[in-house]
CSV table of C-alpha atoms in Angstrom, one decimal:
chain,number,residue,atom,x,y,z
A,1,MET,CA,-50.9,-61.4,-40.6
A,2,HIS,CA,-49.8,-61.1,-44.2
A,3,ARG,CA,-51.2,-57.5,-44.5
A,4,ARG,CA,-49.5,-56.4,-41.3
A,5,ALA,CA,-45.9,-57.7,-42.5
A,6,GLY,CA,-46.5,-56.2,-45.8
A,7,LEU,CA,-47.2,-52.7,-44.2
A,8,ILE,CA,-44.1,-53.0,-41.8
A,9,LEU,CA,-42.0,-53.9,-44.9
A,10,LEU,CA,-43.5,-51.1,-46.9
A,11,ALA,CA,-42.6,-48.7,-44.0
A,12,LEU,CA,-39.0,-50.0,-43.8
A,13,ALA,CA,-38.7,-49.6,-47.5
A,14,VAL,CA,-39.8,-46.0,-47.5
A,15,PHE,CA,-37.3,-45.3,-44.6
A,16,PHE,CA,-34.4,-46.8,-46.3
A,17,ALA,CA,-35.1,-45.4,-49.8
A,18,ALA,CA,-35.5,-41.8,-47.9
A,19,LEU,CA,-32.3,-42.4,-46.0
A,20,SER,CA,-30.4,-42.6,-49.3
A,21,PRO,CA,-30.8,-38.9,-50.5
A,22,LEU,CA,-30.8,-37.7,-47.1
A,23,THR,CA,-27.3,-39.3,-46.1
A,24,ARG,CA,-25.8,-37.8,-49.4
A,25,TRP,CA,-27.3,-34.7,-49.8
A,26,TYR,CA,-28.2,-33.6,-46.2
A,27,ALA,CA,-26.2,-35.4,-43.6
A,28,PHE,CA,-22.9,-35.5,-45.4
A,29,PRO,CA,-22.4,-31.8,-46.2
A,30,ARG,CA,-23.2,-31.3,-42.5
A,31,LEU,CA,-21.3,-34.2,-40.9
A,32,ALA,CA,-18.1,-34.2,-43.2
A,33,LYS,CA,-15.7,-31.3,-41.6
A,34,ILE,CA,-12.1,-30.8,-40.7
A,35,PRO,CA,-12.0,-31.5,-36.9
A,36,ALA,CA,-11.3,-28.3,-35.0
A,37,ASP,CA,-8.6,-30.2,-32.8
A,38,GLN,CA,-6.6,-31.5,-35.6
A,39,TYR,CA,-2.6,-31.6,-35.3
A,40,GLN,CA,-0.4,-32.6,-38.0
A,41,ASP,CA,3.3,-32.2,-39.2
A,42,MET,CA,5.0,-32.6,-42.3
A,43,VAL,CA,8.7,-32.6,-43.2
A,44,LEU,CA,9.8,-31.5,-46.8
A,45,VAL,CA,13.5,-31.6,-47.9
A,46,ALA,CA,15.3,-29.7,-50.8
A,47,LYS,CA,18.6,-31.6,-51.5
A,48,ASP,CA,21.4,-29.8,-53.2
A,49,ALA,CA,20.0,-26.3,-52.4
A,50,THR,CA,21.2,-22.9,-52.5
A,51,LEU,CA,21.2,-20.9,-49.3
A,52,LEU,CA,22.3,-17.2,-48.5
A,53,ASP,CA,25.0,-17.1,-45.6
A,54,TYR,CA,23.8,-14.1,-43.9
A,55,GLY,CA,27.4,-13.5,-42.3
A,56,THR,CA,29.2,-12.9,-45.6
A,57,MET,CA,26.0,-12.2,-47.6
A,58,THR,CA,27.1,-14.8,-50.5
A,59,GLU,CA,25.4,-17.7,-51.7
A,60,ARG,CA,26.5,-21.1,-51.1
A,61,LYS,CA,25.6,-24.6,-52.0
A,62,VAL,CA,24.3,-27.0,-49.4
A,63,PRO,CA,23.5,-30.7,-49.2
A,64,GLN,CA,20.0,-30.2,-48.0
A,65,VAL,CA,17.6,-27.7,-46.4
A,66,THR,CA,14.7,-29.1,-44.3
A,67,ILE,CA,11.2,-27.5,-43.8
A,68,VAL,CA,9.2,-28.5,-40.8
A,69,GLN,CA,5.4,-27.6,-41.3
A,70,THR,CA,3.2,-27.8,-38.4
A,71,LEU,CA,-0.7,-27.2,-38.4
A,72,LYS,CA,-2.5,-27.2,-34.9
A,73,GLY,CA,-6.2,-26.7,-34.6
A,74,ASN,CA,-6.9,-23.9,-32.1
A,75,VAL,CA,-10.1,-25.0,-30.6
A,76,GLU,CA,-10.8,-22.1,-28.3
A,77,ALA,CA,-10.1,-19.7,-31.1
A,78,SER,CA,-12.3,-21.6,-33.4
A,79,GLU,CA,-15.3,-21.6,-30.8
A,80,ARG,CA,-14.9,-17.7,-30.3
A,81,ILE,CA,-15.2,-17.1,-33.9
A,82,GLU,CA,-17.8,-19.4,-34.5
A,83,LYS,CA,-20.3,-17.5,-32.3
A,84,THR,CA,-20.1,-14.6,-34.6
A,85,ALA,CA,-19.5,-16.4,-38.0
A,86,GLY,CA,-22.3,-18.6,-37.3
A,87,ARG,CA,-20.9,-21.7,-38.9
A,88,ASP,CA,-18.5,-24.6,-38.0
A,89,VAL,CA,-14.8,-22.9,-38.2
A,90,VAL,CA,-11.3,-24.3,-37.9
A,91,VAL,CA,-8.7,-22.1,-36.9
A,92,TRP,CA,-5.2,-23.5,-37.8
A,93,ASP,CA,-2.1,-22.1,-36.1
A,94,GLY,CA,0.7,-22.9,-38.3
A,95,LEU,CA,4.6,-22.6,-38.3
A,96,SER,CA,7.0,-23.0,-41.1
A,97,TYR,CA,10.3,-23.7,-39.7
A,98,VAL,CA,13.3,-24.0,-42.2
A,99,GLN,CA,16.5,-25.6,-40.9
A,100,GLY,CA,19.8,-25.4,-42.6
A,101,PRO,CA,22.1,-28.3,-43.2
A,102,ASP,CA,23.9,-27.7,-39.6
A,103,GLY,CA,20.6,-27.6,-37.9
A,104,GLU,CA,20.8,-23.8,-37.9
A,105,MET,CA,17.4,-21.9,-38.4
A,106,VAL,CA,17.0,-20.2,-41.7
A,107,SER,CA,13.4,-18.9,-41.2
A,108,LYS,CA,10.4,-19.2,-39.0
A,109,ILE,CA,7.1,-18.1,-40.2
A,110,PRO,CA,4.0,-18.6,-38.2
A,111,GLU,CA,0.5,-18.4,-39.8
A,112,ARG,CA,-3.2,-18.3,-38.7
A,113,TYR,CA,-5.5,-19.8,-41.0
A,114,ILE,CA,-9.2,-19.6,-40.5
A,115,PHE,CA,-11.7,-21.4,-42.5
A,116,ASP,CA,-14.9,-23.2,-42.8
A,117,ALA,CA,-14.7,-26.6,-41.4
A,118,HIS,CA,-17.2,-28.0,-44.0
A,119,THR,CA,-16.2,-26.3,-47.4
A,120,GLN,CA,-12.7,-24.8,-46.7
A,121,GLU,CA,-13.6,-21.7,-47.7
A,122,PRO,CA,-11.6,-18.8,-45.9
A,123,VAL,CA,-13.4,-17.1,-42.7
A,124,HIS,CA,-12.1,-13.6,-42.1
A,125,ALA,CA,-11.7,-12.9,-38.5
A,126,ARG,CA,-9.5,-11.0,-36.2
A,127,GLY,CA,-5.9,-12.9,-36.1
A,128,GLU,CA,-5.9,-14.0,-39.6
A,129,MET,CA,-2.2,-13.5,-40.4
A,130,VAL,CA,1.3,-14.6,-42.0
A,131,ASP,CA,4.3,-13.9,-39.9
A,132,GLY,CA,2.3,-11.4,-37.9
A,133,ASP,CA,1.1,-9.2,-41.0
A,134,PRO,CA,-2.7,-9.2,-41.0
A,135,VAL,CA,-4.0,-10.9,-44.2
A,136,ARG,CA,-7.3,-11.5,-46.0
A,137,ARG,CA,-7.2,-14.8,-47.8
A,138,GLU,CA,-9.2,-15.7,-50.6
A,139,GLY,CA,-9.1,-19.4,-52.1
A,140,LEU,CA,-7.6,-22.4,-50.5
A,141,GLU,CA,-4.5,-23.2,-48.4
A,142,PHE,CA,-3.1,-26.5,-47.6
A,143,LYS,CA,-6.4,-28.5,-48.1
A,144,TRP,CA,-8.9,-28.8,-51.0
A,145,PRO,CA,-12.7,-29.3,-50.2
A,146,PHE,CA,-14.2,-32.6,-50.0
A,147,LEU,CA,-15.2,-34.1,-53.3
A,148,THR,CA,-12.7,-32.0,-55.3
A,149,GLU,CA,-13.5,-31.2,-58.7
A,150,PRO,CA,-11.4,-31.6,-61.9
A,151,ARG,CA,-10.9,-27.8,-62.4
A,152,ASP,CA,-8.8,-24.6,-61.5
A,153,TYR,CA,-9.1,-23.5,-58.1
A,154,GLU,CA,-7.9,-20.2,-56.3
A,155,TYR,CA,-4.9,-20.8,-53.9
A,156,PHE,CA,-3.5,-18.3,-51.4
A,157,ASP,CA,0.4,-17.9,-51.5
A,158,ALA,CA,1.4,-17.1,-47.9
A,159,GLN,CA,5.0,-15.8,-49.2
A,160,ALA,CA,3.5,-13.2,-51.5
A,161,ARG,CA,0.2,-12.8,-49.4
A,162,VAL,CA,-1.6,-13.0,-52.9
A,163,THR,CA,-4.3,-15.3,-54.1
A,164,ALA,CA,-3.7,-16.9,-57.7
A,165,PRO,CA,-5.2,-19.9,-59.7
A,166,ILE,CA,-3.8,-23.2,-59.3
A,167,HIS,CA,-4.6,-25.1,-62.3
A,168,TYR,CA,-5.8,-28.5,-62.8
A,169,LYS,CA,-3.6,-30.5,-65.0
A,170,GLY,CA,-5.0,-33.9,-65.2
A,171,THR,CA,-5.8,-37.1,-63.5
A,172,GLN,CA,-2.9,-39.3,-62.3
A,173,ASP,CA,-2.1,-42.5,-60.4
A,174,PHE,CA,-0.1,-41.7,-57.3
A,175,ARG,CA,1.1,-45.0,-55.5
A,176,GLY,CA,-2.2,-46.4,-56.2
A,177,VAL,CA,-4.3,-43.6,-55.3
A,178,GLU,CA,-6.4,-41.7,-58.3
A,179,VAL,CA,-5.5,-38.0,-57.7
A,180,TYR,CA,-5.8,-34.8,-59.4
A,181,TYR,CA,-2.5,-32.8,-60.3
A,182,PHE,CA,-2.6,-29.1,-59.4
A,183,GLU,CA,0.0,-26.6,-60.5
A,184,GLN,CA,0.5,-23.0,-59.6
A,185,THR,CA,3.3,-20.5,-60.8
A,186,ILE,CA,4.0,-17.6,-58.6
A,187,PRO,CA,6.0,-15.1,-60.9
A,188,TRP,CA,8.8,-13.0,-59.5
A,189,THR,CA,7.3,-11.1,-56.7
A,190,GLU,CA,8.6,-8.7,-54.0
A,191,VAL,CA,7.9,-10.1,-50.7
A,192,PRO,CA,8.5,-9.0,-47.3
A,193,PHE,CA,11.3,-10.1,-45.3
A,194,PRO,CA,10.6,-12.6,-42.4
A,195,ARG,CA,10.0,-10.9,-38.9
A,196,ILE,CA,12.7,-13.4,-37.5
A,197,MET,CA,16.0,-13.4,-39.3
A,198,PRO,CA,18.5,-16.1,-39.0
A,199,VAL,CA,21.1,-13.6,-37.8
A,200,GLU,CA,20.9,-11.9,-34.4
A,201,GLY,CA,20.4,-8.1,-34.7
A,202,ILE,CA,19.1,-8.1,-38.3
A,203,THR,CA,15.5,-7.4,-38.2
A,204,ARG,CA,12.8,-6.7,-41.1
A,205,GLU,CA,13.2,-3.1,-40.1
A,206,THR,CA,17.1,-2.8,-40.3
A,207,VAL,CA,17.2,-4.4,-43.8
A,208,ALA,CA,14.6,-2.1,-45.0
A,209,LYS,CA,16.7,0.8,-44.2
A,210,THR,CA,19.5,-0.6,-46.6
A,211,GLY,CA,17.1,-0.4,-49.6
A,212,THR,CA,17.7,-4.2,-50.2
A,213,THR,CA,14.5,-6.0,-51.3
A,214,ARG,CA,13.3,-9.6,-51.1
A,215,TRP,CA,12.0,-11.4,-54.2
A,216,TYR,CA,10.6,-14.7,-54.8
A,217,THR,CA,9.0,-17.2,-57.4
A,218,THR,CA,7.7,-20.6,-57.1
A,219,VAL,CA,6.3,-23.5,-59.0
A,220,ARG,CA,3.9,-25.2,-56.6
A,221,LYS,CA,2.7,-28.6,-57.4
A,222,PHE,CA,0.1,-30.7,-55.6
A,223,TRP,CA,-1.3,-34.1,-56.0
A,224,VAL,CA,-4.9,-34.2,-54.3
A,225,GLU,CA,-7.1,-37.2,-53.7
A,226,PRO,CA,-10.3,-35.7,-54.7
A,227,VAL,CA,-12.8,-37.5,-52.5
A,228,THR,CA,-11.4,-36.2,-49.3
A,229,GLY,CA,-9.5,-33.1,-51.0
A,230,ALA,CA,-6.5,-33.9,-49.3
A,231,PRO,CA,-2.9,-33.5,-50.9
A,232,VAL,CA,-1.1,-36.9,-50.8
A,233,TYR,CA,2.1,-35.3,-52.3
A,234,GLY,CA,3.5,-32.0,-52.8
A,235,GLU,CA,6.6,-30.2,-54.4
A,236,GLU,CA,7.8,-26.8,-54.8
A,237,ILE,CA,10.4,-25.4,-57.1
A,238,HIS,CA,11.2,-22.4,-54.9
A,239,LYS,CA,13.6,-19.5,-55.6
A,240,GLU,CA,14.4,-16.4,-53.5
A,241,GLU,CA,16.6,-13.5,-54.2
A,242,LEU,CA,17.7,-10.3,-52.4
A,243,ARG,CA,17.9,-7.2,-54.9
A,244,GLY,CA,19.6,-4.1,-54.8
A,245,GLY,CA,20.4,-1.8,-51.7
A,246,THR,CA,23.8,-1.3,-49.8
A,247,LEU,CA,23.5,-4.5,-48.3
A,248,LEU,CA,24.5,-6.4,-51.3
A,249,GLY,CA,27.4,-3.9,-52.2
A,250,ASP,CA,28.0,-3.5,-55.7
A,251,ARG,CA,25.9,-6.6,-56.6
A,252,LYS,CA,22.6,-6.2,-58.2
A,253,LYS,CA,21.1,-9.4,-56.8
A,254,VAL,CA,22.2,-12.6,-54.6
A,255,THR,CA,20.2,-16.0,-54.3
A,256,ALA,CA,18.7,-16.4,-50.7
A,257,PHE,CA,17.3,-19.7,-51.4
A,258,ALA,CA,16.9,-22.0,-54.4
A,259,GLY,CA,15.7,-25.7,-54.3
A,260,HIS,CA,13.3,-28.3,-55.2
A,261,VAL,CA,11.4,-28.8,-52.2
A,262,LYS,CA,9.8,-32.4,-52.0
A,263,MET,CA,7.9,-34.4,-49.0
A,264,ARG,CA,10.2,-36.6,-47.2
A,265,GLU,CA,9.7,-40.2,-48.1
A,266,ASP,CA,8.2,-41.5,-44.8
A,267,TYR,CA,5.7,-38.6,-44.8
A,268,ILE,CA,4.6,-39.5,-48.2
A,269,GLU,CA,4.1,-43.1,-47.1
A,270,HIS,CA,2.3,-41.7,-43.9
A,271,THR,CA,0.1,-39.4,-45.8
A,272,VAL,CA,-1.0,-41.9,-48.5
A,273,ASP,CA,-2.0,-44.3,-45.9
A,274,LEU,CA,-3.9,-41.7,-44.0
A,275,VAL,CA,-5.7,-40.2,-46.9
A,276,THR,CA,-6.6,-43.9,-48.2
A,277,SER,CA,-8.4,-44.5,-44.7
A,278,GLN,CA,-10.1,-41.3,-44.7
A,279,ARG,CA,-11.1,-41.7,-48.4
A,280,VAL,CA,-13.3,-44.9,-47.1
A,281,VAL,CA,-15.1,-42.7,-44.6
A,282,VAL,CA,-16.1,-40.1,-47.0
A,283,LEU,CA,-17.0,-42.7,-49.5
A,284,LEU,CA,-19.4,-44.3,-47.0
A,285,MET,CA,-21.6,-41.2,-46.7
A,286,THR,CA,-21.3,-40.2,-50.4
A,287,SER,CA,-21.6,-43.6,-52.1
A,288,TYR,CA,-21.6,-46.8,-50.1
A,289,LEU,CA,-24.6,-46.0,-47.8
A,290,PRO,CA,-26.6,-44.0,-50.2
A,291,TRP,CA,-26.6,-46.8,-52.6
A,292,GLY,CA,-26.9,-49.6,-50.1
A,293,PHE,CA,-29.9,-47.7,-48.6
A,294,LEU,CA,-31.5,-47.2,-51.9
A,295,GLY,CA,-31.0,-50.9,-53.0
A,296,LEU,CA,-32.4,-52.2,-49.4
A,297,GLY,CA,-35.4,-49.8,-49.9
A,298,LEU,CA,-36.1,-51.1,-53.4
A,299,LEU,CA,-35.7,-54.9,-52.1
A,300,LEU,CA,-38.1,-54.3,-49.1
A,301,LEU,CA,-40.6,-52.5,-51.5
A,302,ALA,CA,-40.5,-55.7,-53.7
A,303,LEU,CA,-40.8,-57.9,-50.7
A,304,ALA,CA,-44.0,-55.7,-49.5
A,305,LEU,CA,-45.5,-55.8,-52.7
A,306,SER,CA,-45.4,-59.7,-53.2
A,307,ILE,CA,-46.5,-60.2,-49.8
A,308,GLU,CA,-49.6,-57.9,-50.5
A,309,ALA,CA,-50.1,-59.6,-53.8
A,310,ARG,CA,-50.0,-63.1,-52.1
A,311,GLY,CA,-52.3,-61.9,-49.3
A,312,ARG,CA,-54.8,-60.8,-51.9
A,313,ARG,CA,-54.7,-63.9,-53.8
A,314,ALA,CA,-55.2,-66.0,-50.9
A,315,GLY,CA,-58.0,-64.0,-49.7
A,316,GLY,CA,-59.7,-63.7,-52.9
A,317,SER,CA,-62.4,-66.1,-52.4
A,318,GLY,CA,-62.9,-65.0,-48.8
A,319,VAL,CA,-63.6,-61.6,-49.6
A,320,GLU,CA,-66.9,-62.4,-51.3
A,321,GLU,CA,-68.1,-64.6,-48.7
A,322,PRO,CA,-69.3,-61.8,-46.3
A,323,VAL,CA,-71.0,-60.0,-49.3
A,324,THR,CA,-73.1,-63.0,-50.3
A,325,SER,CA,-74.1,-63.7,-46.7
A,326,GLU,CA,-74.8,-60.1,-45.9
A,327,PRO,CA,-78.7,-59.6,-45.2
A,328,VAL,CA,-80.5,-57.5,-47.7
A,329,THR,CA,-82.0,-54.7,-45.7
A,330,ALA,CA,-83.5,-52.6,-48.7
B,1,MET,CA,-55.1,-45.8,-46.4
B,2,ARG,CA,-53.1,-48.1,-44.1
B,3,ALA,CA,-50.4,-48.4,-46.7
B,4,LEU,CA,-50.1,-44.6,-46.8
B,5,ILE,CA,-49.8,-44.4,-43.1
B,6,ALA,CA,-47.1,-47.1,-43.2
B,7,ALA,CA,-44.9,-45.0,-45.8
B,8,ALA,CA,-45.5,-41.7,-43.8
B,9,THR,CA,-44.3,-43.4,-40.8
B,10,GLY,CA,-41.0,-44.6,-42.7
B,11,LEU,CA,-40.4,-41.3,-44.2
B,12,ALA,CA,-41.1,-39.5,-40.8
B,13,LEU,CA,-38.6,-42.0,-39.3
B,14,ALA,CA,-35.8,-41.4,-41.8
B,15,PHE,CA,-36.2,-37.6,-41.3
B,16,ALA,CA,-36.0,-38.0,-37.6
B,17,LEU,CA,-33.0,-40.1,-37.6
B,18,VAL,CA,-31.0,-38.0,-40.1
B,19,LEU,CA,-32.1,-34.6,-38.4
B,20,ALA,CA,-30.9,-36.0,-34.9
B,21,LEU,CA,-27.6,-37.1,-36.1
B,22,THR,CA,-26.8,-33.9,-37.9
B,23,GLU,CA,-28.0,-32.0,-34.8
B,24,LEU,CA,-25.8,-34.2,-32.7
B,25,GLY,CA,-23.0,-33.4,-34.7
B,26,THR,CA,-19.3,-34.4,-33.9
B,27,PRO,CA,-17.4,-33.4,-30.7
B,28,THR,CA,-15.0,-30.5,-31.1
B,29,GLY,CA,-12.2,-32.0,-28.9
B,30,GLU,CA,-9.5,-29.9,-27.4
B,31,THR,CA,-6.4,-28.1,-28.7
B,32,SER,CA,-3.4,-30.4,-28.8
B,33,PRO,CA,-0.9,-29.9,-25.9
B,34,LYS,CA,1.7,-30.5,-28.7
B,35,PRO,CA,4.0,-27.7,-29.8
B,36,LEU,CA,4.6,-26.2,-33.1
B,37,LEU,CA,7.8,-27.8,-34.1
B,38,THR,CA,11.2,-26.2,-34.4
B,39,THR,CA,13.3,-29.5,-34.6
B,40,VAL,CA,13.1,-32.1,-37.4
B,41,PRO,CA,10.9,-35.0,-36.3
B,42,PRO,CA,12.6,-38.4,-37.1
B,43,HIS,CA,9.4,-40.0,-38.3
B,44,PRO,CA,5.6,-39.1,-38.8
């Protein structure tokens, strides 16, 4: 009876001890992924910003510019791309909608971002675009990988359509959450005009004929929770200028937008709460369960060995009996 | 020998469980019917 219990405990000990590394190194990389059907919105505001009045082509100070960013997982597109990519893919259709102080549209830039659901590496497929222009992304956008490391990453800038390093600048505490702070500077770069302009009749093509060009620079800041790889907060010091051409008359340049863009307070609180709960789920697979299984396995092994030892001690005299009573046949 | 068989059984069960779980994966769901926003939402 003891022997049987010992063997069952041994089997269970090996079962749990094996589950420990299997959970962490086999199951986690395969199960942890961004859901293909995710939908999320974000509101950012730039207080006391500078905005271009396209009617008079002069810059003006405004109390607030609001940026509404929506990301919507396109499940049908991801399933279609998965067939050829051979891996789990997420397709995010995004829209950055910028609204002026009176509720008028300033710009409206759609995006399609295709990436690996597990690693967040970009996946290149037809339809990948920014504002209708085909792009080939390298590096990250919007989200860091699970178990983010304290190092520099490559980050895709949708305005300039370029990938540049985003530097790890240290570990900080953001509202009780340990975060990695990243910063990227995009120097003054010529960028395309948006396809949808705030004034009817003006298009990217008509502006191009005037010889006026659009330039942009930004300092992008992200506070990223490293377990989930999700930014809990973001800021951007963003400047845009129109330069040269007949559109500006005798002026060399005019500010199209300048502002310090920050996440709206209620969205910060919502994001911190969401990321904190998601963090527990990731930690369950990377830490709590693997260590728990290992501890349980060792405990069961110790129990199995002690039962086996007790069984041997108890059966010590009884083992010799059959030997002595065995008839000698030789 | 019986101890070896017990250990092998435990190991095989662990592999079977993890392989089955990862094979099942997670459901993909459906594309949200909610639109890409062109108005400022009052709250998250």
